[in-house]
CSV table of C-alpha atoms and ligand atoms in Angstrom, one decimal:
chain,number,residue,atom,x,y,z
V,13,UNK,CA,196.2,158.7,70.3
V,14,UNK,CA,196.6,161.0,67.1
V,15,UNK,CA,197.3,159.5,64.1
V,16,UNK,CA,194.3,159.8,62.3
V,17,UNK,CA,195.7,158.9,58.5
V,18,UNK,CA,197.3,155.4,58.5
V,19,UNK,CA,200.3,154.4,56.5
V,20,UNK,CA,201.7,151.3,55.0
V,21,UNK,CA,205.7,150.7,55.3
V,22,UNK,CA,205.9,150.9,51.6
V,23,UNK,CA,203.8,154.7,51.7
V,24,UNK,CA,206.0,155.6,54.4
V,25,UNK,CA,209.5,154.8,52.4
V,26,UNK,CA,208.2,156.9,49.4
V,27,UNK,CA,207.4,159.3,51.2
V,28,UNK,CA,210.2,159.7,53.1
V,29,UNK,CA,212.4,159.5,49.5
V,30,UNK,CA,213.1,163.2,49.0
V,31,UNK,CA,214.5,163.7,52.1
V,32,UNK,CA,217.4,161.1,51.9
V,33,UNK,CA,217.9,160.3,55.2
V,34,UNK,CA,219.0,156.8,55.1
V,35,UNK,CA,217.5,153.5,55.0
V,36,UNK,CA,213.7,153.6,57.3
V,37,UNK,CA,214.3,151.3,60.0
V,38,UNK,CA,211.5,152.3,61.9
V,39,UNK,CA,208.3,154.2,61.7
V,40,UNK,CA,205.8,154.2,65.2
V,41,UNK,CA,203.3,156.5,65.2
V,42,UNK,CA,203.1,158.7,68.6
V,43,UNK,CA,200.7,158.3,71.2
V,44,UNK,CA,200.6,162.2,72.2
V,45,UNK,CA,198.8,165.0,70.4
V,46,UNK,CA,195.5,165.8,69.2
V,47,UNK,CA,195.3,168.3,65.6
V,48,UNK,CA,197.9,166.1,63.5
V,49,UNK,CA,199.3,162.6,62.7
V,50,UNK,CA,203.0,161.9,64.0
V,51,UNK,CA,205.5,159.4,63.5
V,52,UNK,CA,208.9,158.6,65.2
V,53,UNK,CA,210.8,158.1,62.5
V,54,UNK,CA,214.0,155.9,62.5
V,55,UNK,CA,216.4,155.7,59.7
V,56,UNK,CA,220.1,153.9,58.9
V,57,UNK,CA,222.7,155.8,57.4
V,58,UNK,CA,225.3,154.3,54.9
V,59,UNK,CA,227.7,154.7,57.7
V,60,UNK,CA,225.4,152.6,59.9
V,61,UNK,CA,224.2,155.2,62.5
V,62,UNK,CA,220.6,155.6,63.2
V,63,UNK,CA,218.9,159.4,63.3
V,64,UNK,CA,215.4,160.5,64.6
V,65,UNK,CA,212.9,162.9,63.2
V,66,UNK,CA,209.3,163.3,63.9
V,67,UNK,CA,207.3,163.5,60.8
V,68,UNK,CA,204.0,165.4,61.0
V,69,UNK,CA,201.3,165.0,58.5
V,70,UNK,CA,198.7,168.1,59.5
V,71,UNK,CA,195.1,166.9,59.8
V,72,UNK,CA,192.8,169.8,61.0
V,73,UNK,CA,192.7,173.1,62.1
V,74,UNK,CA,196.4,173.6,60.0
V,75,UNK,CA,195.9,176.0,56.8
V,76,UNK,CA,198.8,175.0,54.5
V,77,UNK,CA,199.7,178.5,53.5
V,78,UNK,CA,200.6,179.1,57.8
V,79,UNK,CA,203.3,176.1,57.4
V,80,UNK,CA,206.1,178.6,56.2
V,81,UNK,CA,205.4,181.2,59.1
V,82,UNK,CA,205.1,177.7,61.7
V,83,UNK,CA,208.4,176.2,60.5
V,84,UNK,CA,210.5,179.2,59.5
V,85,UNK,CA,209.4,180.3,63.1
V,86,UNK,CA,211.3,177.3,63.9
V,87,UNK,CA,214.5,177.5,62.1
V,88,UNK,CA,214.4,181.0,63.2
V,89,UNK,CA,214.3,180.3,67.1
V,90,UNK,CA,216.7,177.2,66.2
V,91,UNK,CA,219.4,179.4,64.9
V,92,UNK,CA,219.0,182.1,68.0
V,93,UNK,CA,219.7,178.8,70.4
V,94,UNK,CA,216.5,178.5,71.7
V,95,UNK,CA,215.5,174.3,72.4
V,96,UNK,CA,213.4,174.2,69.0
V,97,UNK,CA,213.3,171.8,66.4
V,98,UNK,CA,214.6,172.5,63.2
V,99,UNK,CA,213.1,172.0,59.9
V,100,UNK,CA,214.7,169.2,57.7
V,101,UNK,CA,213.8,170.2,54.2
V,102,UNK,CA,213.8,168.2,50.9
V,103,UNK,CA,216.0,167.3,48.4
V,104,UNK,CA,214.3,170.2,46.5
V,105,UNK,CA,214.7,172.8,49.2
V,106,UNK,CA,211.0,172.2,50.3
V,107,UNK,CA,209.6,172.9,53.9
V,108,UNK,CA,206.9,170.9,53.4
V,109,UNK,CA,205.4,168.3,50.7
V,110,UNK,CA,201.8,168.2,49.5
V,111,UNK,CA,200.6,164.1,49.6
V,112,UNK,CA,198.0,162.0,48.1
V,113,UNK,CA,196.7,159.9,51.2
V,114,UNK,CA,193.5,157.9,51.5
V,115,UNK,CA,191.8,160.5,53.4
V,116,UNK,CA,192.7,163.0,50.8
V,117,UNK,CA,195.5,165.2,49.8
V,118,UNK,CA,197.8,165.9,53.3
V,119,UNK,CA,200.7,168.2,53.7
V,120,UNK,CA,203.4,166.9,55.6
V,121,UNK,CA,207.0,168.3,57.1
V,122,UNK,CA,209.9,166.2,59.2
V,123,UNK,CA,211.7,168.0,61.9
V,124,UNK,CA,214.6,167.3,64.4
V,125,UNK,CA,213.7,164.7,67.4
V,126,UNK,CA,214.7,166.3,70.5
V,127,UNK,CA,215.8,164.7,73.8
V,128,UNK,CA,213.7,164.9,76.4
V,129,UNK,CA,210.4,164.3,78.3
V,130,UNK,CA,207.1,165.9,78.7
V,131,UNK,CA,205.9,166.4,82.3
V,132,UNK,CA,202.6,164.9,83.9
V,133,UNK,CA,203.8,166.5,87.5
V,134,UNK,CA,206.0,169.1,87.4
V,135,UNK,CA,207.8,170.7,90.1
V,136,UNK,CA,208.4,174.1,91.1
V,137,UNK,CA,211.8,174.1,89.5
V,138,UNK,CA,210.3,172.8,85.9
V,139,UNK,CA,207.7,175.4,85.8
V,140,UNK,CA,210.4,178.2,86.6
V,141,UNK,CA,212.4,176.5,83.6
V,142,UNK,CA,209.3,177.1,81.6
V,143,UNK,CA,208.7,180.3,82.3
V,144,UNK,CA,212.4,181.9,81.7
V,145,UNK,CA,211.9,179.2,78.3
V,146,UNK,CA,208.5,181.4,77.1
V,147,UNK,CA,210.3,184.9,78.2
V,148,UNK,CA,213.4,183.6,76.2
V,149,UNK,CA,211.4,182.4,72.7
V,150,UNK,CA,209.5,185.7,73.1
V,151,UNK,CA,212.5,187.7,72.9
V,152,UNK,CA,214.2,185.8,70.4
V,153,UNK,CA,211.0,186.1,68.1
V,154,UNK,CA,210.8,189.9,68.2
V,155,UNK,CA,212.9,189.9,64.9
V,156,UNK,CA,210.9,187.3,63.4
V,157,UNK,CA,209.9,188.6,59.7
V,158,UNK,CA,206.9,186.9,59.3
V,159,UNK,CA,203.4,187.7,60.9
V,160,UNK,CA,199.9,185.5,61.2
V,161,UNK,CA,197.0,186.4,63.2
V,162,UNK,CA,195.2,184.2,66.1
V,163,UNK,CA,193.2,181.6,64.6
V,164,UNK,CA,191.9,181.0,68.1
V,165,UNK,CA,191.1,184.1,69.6
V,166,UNK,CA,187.9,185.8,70.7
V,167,UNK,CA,186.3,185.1,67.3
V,168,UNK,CA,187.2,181.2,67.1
V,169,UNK,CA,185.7,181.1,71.0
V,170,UNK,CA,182.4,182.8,69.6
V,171,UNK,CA,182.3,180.6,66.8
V,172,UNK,CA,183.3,177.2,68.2
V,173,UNK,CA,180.7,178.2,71.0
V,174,UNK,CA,178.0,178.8,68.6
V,175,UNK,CA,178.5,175.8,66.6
V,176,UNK,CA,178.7,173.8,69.7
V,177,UNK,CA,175.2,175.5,70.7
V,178,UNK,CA,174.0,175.8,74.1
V,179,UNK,CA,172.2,172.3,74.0
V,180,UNK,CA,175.7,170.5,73.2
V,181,UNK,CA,177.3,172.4,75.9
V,182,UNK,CA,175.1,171.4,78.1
V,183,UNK,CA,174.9,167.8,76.8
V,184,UNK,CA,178.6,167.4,77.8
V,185,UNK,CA,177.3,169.3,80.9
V,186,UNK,CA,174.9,172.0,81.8
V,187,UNK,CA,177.3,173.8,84.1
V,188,UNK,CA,179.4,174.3,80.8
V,189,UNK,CA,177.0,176.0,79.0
V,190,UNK,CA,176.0,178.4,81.8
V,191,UNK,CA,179.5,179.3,82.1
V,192,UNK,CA,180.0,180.0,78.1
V,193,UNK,CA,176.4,182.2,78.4
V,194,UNK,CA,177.7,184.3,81.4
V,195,UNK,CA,181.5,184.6,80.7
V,196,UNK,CA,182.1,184.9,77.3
V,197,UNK,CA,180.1,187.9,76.8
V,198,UNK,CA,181.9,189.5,79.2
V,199,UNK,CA,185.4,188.2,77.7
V,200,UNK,CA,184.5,190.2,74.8
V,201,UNK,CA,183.5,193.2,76.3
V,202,UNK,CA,186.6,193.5,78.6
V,203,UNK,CA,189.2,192.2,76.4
V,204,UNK,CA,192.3,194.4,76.7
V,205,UNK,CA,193.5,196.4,74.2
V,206,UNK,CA,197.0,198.2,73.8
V,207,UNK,CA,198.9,195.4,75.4
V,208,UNK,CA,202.4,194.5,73.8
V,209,UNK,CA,202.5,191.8,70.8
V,210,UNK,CA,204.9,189.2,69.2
V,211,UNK,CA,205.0,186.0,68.2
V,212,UNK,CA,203.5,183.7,70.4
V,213,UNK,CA,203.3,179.9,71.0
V,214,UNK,CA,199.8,179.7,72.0
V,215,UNK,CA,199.7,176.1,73.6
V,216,UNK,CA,202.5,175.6,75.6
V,217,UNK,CA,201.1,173.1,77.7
V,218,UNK,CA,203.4,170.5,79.5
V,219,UNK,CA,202.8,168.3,76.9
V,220,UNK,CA,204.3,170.9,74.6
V,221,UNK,CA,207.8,170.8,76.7
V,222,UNK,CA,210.5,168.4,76.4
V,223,UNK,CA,212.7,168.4,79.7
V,224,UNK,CA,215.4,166.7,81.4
V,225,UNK,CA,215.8,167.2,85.0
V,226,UNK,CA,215.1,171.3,85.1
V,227,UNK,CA,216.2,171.5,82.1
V,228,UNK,CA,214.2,172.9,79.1
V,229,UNK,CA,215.3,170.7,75.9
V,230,UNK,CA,212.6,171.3,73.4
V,231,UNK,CA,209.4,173.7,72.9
V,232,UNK,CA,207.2,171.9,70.3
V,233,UNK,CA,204.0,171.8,68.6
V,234,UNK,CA,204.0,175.5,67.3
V,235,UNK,CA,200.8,175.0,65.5
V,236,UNK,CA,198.8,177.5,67.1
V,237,UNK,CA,201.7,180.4,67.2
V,238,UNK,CA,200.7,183.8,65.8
V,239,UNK,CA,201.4,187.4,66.9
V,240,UNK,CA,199.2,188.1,69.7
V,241,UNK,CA,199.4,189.9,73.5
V,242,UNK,CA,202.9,188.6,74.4
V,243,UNK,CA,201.2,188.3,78.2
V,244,UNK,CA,198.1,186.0,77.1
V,245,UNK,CA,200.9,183.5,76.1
V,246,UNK,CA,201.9,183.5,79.4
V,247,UNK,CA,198.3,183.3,80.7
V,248,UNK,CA,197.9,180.2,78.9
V,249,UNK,CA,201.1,178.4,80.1
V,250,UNK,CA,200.0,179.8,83.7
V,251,UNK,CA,196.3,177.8,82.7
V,252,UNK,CA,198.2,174.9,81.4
V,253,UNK,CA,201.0,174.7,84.2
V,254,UNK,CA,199.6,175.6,87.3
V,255,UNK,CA,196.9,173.4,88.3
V,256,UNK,CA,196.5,169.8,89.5
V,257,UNK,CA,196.0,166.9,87.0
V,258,UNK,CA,192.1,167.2,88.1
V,259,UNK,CA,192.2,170.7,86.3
V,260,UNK,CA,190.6,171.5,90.1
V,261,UNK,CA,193.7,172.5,92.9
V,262,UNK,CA,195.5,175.9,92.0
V,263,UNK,CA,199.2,175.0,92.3
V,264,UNK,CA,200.5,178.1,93.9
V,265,UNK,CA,203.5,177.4,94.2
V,266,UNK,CA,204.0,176.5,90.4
V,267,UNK,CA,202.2,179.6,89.7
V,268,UNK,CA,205.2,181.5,91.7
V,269,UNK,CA,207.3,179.7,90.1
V,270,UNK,CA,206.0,180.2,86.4
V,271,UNK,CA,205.4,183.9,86.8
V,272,UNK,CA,209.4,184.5,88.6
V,273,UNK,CA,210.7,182.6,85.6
V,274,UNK,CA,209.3,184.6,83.5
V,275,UNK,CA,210.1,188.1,84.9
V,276,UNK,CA,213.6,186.5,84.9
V,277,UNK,CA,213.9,187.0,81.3
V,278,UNK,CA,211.1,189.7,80.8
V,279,UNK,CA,209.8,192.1,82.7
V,280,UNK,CA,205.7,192.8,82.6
V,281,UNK,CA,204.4,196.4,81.8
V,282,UNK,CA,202.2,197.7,85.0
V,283,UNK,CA,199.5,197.2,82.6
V,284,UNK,CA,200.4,193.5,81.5
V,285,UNK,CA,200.3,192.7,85.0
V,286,UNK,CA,197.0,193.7,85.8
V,287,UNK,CA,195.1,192.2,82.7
V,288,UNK,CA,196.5,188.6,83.8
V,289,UNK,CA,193.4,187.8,85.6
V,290,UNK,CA,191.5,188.6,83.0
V,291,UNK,CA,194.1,186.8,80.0
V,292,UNK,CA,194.0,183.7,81.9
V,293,UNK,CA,190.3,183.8,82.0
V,294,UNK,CA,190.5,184.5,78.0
V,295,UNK,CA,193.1,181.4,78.0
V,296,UNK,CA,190.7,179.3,80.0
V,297,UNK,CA,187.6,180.0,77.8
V,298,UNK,CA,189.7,179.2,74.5
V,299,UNK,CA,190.8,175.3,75.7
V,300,UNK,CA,187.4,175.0,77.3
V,301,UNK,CA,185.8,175.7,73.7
V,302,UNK,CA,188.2,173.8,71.2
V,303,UNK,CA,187.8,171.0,73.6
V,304,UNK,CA,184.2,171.4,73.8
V,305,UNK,CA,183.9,171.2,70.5
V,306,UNK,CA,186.6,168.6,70.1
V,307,UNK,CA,184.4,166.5,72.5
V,308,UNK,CA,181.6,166.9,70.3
V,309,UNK,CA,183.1,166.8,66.5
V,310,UNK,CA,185.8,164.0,66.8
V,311,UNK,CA,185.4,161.4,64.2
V,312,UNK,CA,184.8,158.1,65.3
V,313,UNK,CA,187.4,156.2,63.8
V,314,UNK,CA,190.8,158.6,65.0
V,315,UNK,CA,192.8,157.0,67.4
V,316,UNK,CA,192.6,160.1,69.6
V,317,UNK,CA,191.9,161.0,73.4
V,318,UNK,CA,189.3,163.7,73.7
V,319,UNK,CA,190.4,165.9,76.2
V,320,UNK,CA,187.9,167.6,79.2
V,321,UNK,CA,186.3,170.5,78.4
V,322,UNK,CA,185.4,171.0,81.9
V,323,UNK,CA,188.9,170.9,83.5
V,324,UNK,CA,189.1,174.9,81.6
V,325,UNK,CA,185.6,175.6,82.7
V,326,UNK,CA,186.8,175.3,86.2
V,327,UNK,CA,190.0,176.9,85.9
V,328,UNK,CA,188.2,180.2,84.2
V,329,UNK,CA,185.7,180.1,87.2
V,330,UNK,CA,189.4,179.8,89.2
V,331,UNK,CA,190.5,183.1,87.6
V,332,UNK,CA,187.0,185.2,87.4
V,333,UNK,CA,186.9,184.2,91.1
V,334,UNK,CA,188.1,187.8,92.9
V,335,UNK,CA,189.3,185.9,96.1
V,336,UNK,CA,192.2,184.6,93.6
V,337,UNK,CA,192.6,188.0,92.4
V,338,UNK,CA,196.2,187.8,94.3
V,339,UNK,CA,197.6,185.2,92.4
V,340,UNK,CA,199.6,187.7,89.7
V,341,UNK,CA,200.4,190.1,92.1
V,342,UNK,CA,203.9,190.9,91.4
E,401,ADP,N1,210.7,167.5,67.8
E,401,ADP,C1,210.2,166.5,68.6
E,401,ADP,N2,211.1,165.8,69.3
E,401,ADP,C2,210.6,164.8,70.1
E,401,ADP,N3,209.3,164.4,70.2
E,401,ADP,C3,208.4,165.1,69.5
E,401,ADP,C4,208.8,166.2,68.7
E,401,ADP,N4,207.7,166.7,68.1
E,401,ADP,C5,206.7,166.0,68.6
E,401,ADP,N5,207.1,165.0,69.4
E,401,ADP,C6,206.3,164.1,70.1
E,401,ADP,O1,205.0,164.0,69.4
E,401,ADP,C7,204.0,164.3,70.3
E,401,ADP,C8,202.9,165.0,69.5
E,401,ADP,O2,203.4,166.1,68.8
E,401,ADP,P1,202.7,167.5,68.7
E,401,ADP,O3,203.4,168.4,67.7
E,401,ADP,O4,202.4,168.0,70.1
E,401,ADP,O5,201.3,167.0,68.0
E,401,ADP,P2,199.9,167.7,68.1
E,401,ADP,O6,200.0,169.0,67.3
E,401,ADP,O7,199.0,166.7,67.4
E,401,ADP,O8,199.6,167.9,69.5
E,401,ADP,C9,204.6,165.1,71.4
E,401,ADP,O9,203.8,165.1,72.6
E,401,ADP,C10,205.9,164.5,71.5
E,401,ADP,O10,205.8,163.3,72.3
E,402,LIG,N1,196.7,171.9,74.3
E,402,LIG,C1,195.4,171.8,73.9
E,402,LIG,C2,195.2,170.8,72.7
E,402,LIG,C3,195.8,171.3,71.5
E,402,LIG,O1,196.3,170.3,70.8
E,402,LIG,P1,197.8,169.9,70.7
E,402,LIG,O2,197.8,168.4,70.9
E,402,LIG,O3,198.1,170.3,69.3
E,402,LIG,O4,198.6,170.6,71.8
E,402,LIG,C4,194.5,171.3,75.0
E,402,LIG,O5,195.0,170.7,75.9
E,402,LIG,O6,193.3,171.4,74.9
């Protein structure tokens, strides 16, 4: 569970008071998630109809100064009709407020509640949804003003790897470790260059999708979105999407599925096509090291679930593996 700072009823009304949205009926902190706090937030109107945000105080791994480019992102996509939430600003005009809290000063932002329901076993259909989605948000962000680099790319690997260290790989297993010493080197080395860029989501993991039926009704949790190789965002919703719960059986059929969806919307370069193998290796490698170091670092007190390291370990060994190489073939 992620809600790492707690609040009373009285600390949520206040600071819910700029924002006027009616009387708080209800605030239930949300299960989901891992980096920040969330609430479902339920408030009464004058008029006696109820309305749902989500309000997000950032914990970790969130620079303040990237909120503007995270929810302008969104009221940008919002307003080119792709299923984002929007931004509900303050009283003042405010994106975002800067809190007191007992674990220190927090920032915090509300958004739209969308409909909808994130997916533990999707079908072909979904994933085909999800793909056209990612083409979609990548076309309607080309116009998008505002620019931040990847706070998790090759560099944040290296690091999170080093400060992990060989010896706490290993501790959380030994085939971890061996995998970070043989792969990641070679990550680096062969990292494509020259690829197109954009704005990309980062993390669109099924627990990052809202859906109804095969319908796509909300892309959330832009925390990690940045301008970066348009096709490495789609190597890390291929990672996320397209294998078993067990992180061990390839889902080729979601894979089809994921990759058609997307070429309905945008078509790959010759040359984004043949670095997927070697993106969704890259993809892999990131999840397997924030959760590695996740695994290691989380405090003992957050209500969180530390998620498995090894379920990305597996899936880089997947990609790396050249009897799979067929699996982006166009
Ligand atoms: N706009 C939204 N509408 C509906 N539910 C949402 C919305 N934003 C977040 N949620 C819910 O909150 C959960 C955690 O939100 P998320 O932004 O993914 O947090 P984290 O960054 O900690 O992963 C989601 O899995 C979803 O259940
Ligand atoms: N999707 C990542 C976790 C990133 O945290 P999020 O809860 O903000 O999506 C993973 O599965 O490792």
């Amino acid at each position: 569970m992620a809600v790492y700072t707690h609040l009373g009823a009285e600390d949520m009304a206040a600071l819910l008071a700029p924002y006027h949205l009616g009387d708080l009926v209800s605030a239930k902190g949300i299960a989901e998630g891992v980096s920040n706090s969330n609430w479902l937030i339920e408030t009464a109107r004058p008029a006696g109809e109820t309305a749902r945000f989500i309000l997000t105080m950032y914990e970790f791994r969130i620079e303040i100064a990237d909120l503007p480019y995270f929810l302008g992102l969104l009221d940008h996509l919002a307003a080119k009709g792709c299923p984002v939430p929007r931004s509900i600003h303050d009283d003042a005009g405010n994106l975002y407020r800067v809190v007191d809290t007992a674990r220190g000063e927090r920032a915090l932002a509300l958004i739209e509640f969308l409909p909808g329901v994130s997916l533990g076993d999707p079908t072909p259909g979904q994933a085909r949804a999800v793909g056209a989605a990612l083409a979609t948000l990548h076309g309607a962000a080309a116009d998008y003003p505002a620019t931040r680099a990847n706070g998790m790319g090759l560099a944040e690997w290296q690091r999170l790897a080093q400060e992990c260290g060989a010896d706490g790989l290993a501790s959380i297993a030994p085939a971890l470790a061996e995998m970070v010493a043989e792969h990641l080197p070679r990550l680096a080395a062969q990292w494509p260059t020259g690829l197109q860029t954009g704005v990309i989501h980062a993390d669109l993991f099924p627990d990052n999708v809202l859906m109804q039926g095969e319908t796509v009704t909300g892309l959330i949790d832009f925390y990690f979105a940045c301008n970066d190789i348009l096709a490495y965002d789609l190597a890390v919703t291929h990672a996320a999407w397209c294998f078993d719960a067990s992180g061990e059986a390839f889902r080729p059929d979601l894979s089809a599925a994921l990759l058609q969806g997307y070429a309905s919307v945008r078509t790959l370069s010759t040359a984004e096509q043949a670095a997927l193998p070697l993106l969704a290796q890259g993809a892999a490698m990131r999840f397997a090291m924030s959760r590695a170091y996740d695994w290691l670092n989380t405090p003992a007190d957050a209500l969180v679930t530390r998620k498995d390291p090894l379920a990305f370990a597996r899936r880089l060994l997947f990609y790396a593996d050249p009897a799979n190489s067929g699996v982006f073939a166009a």
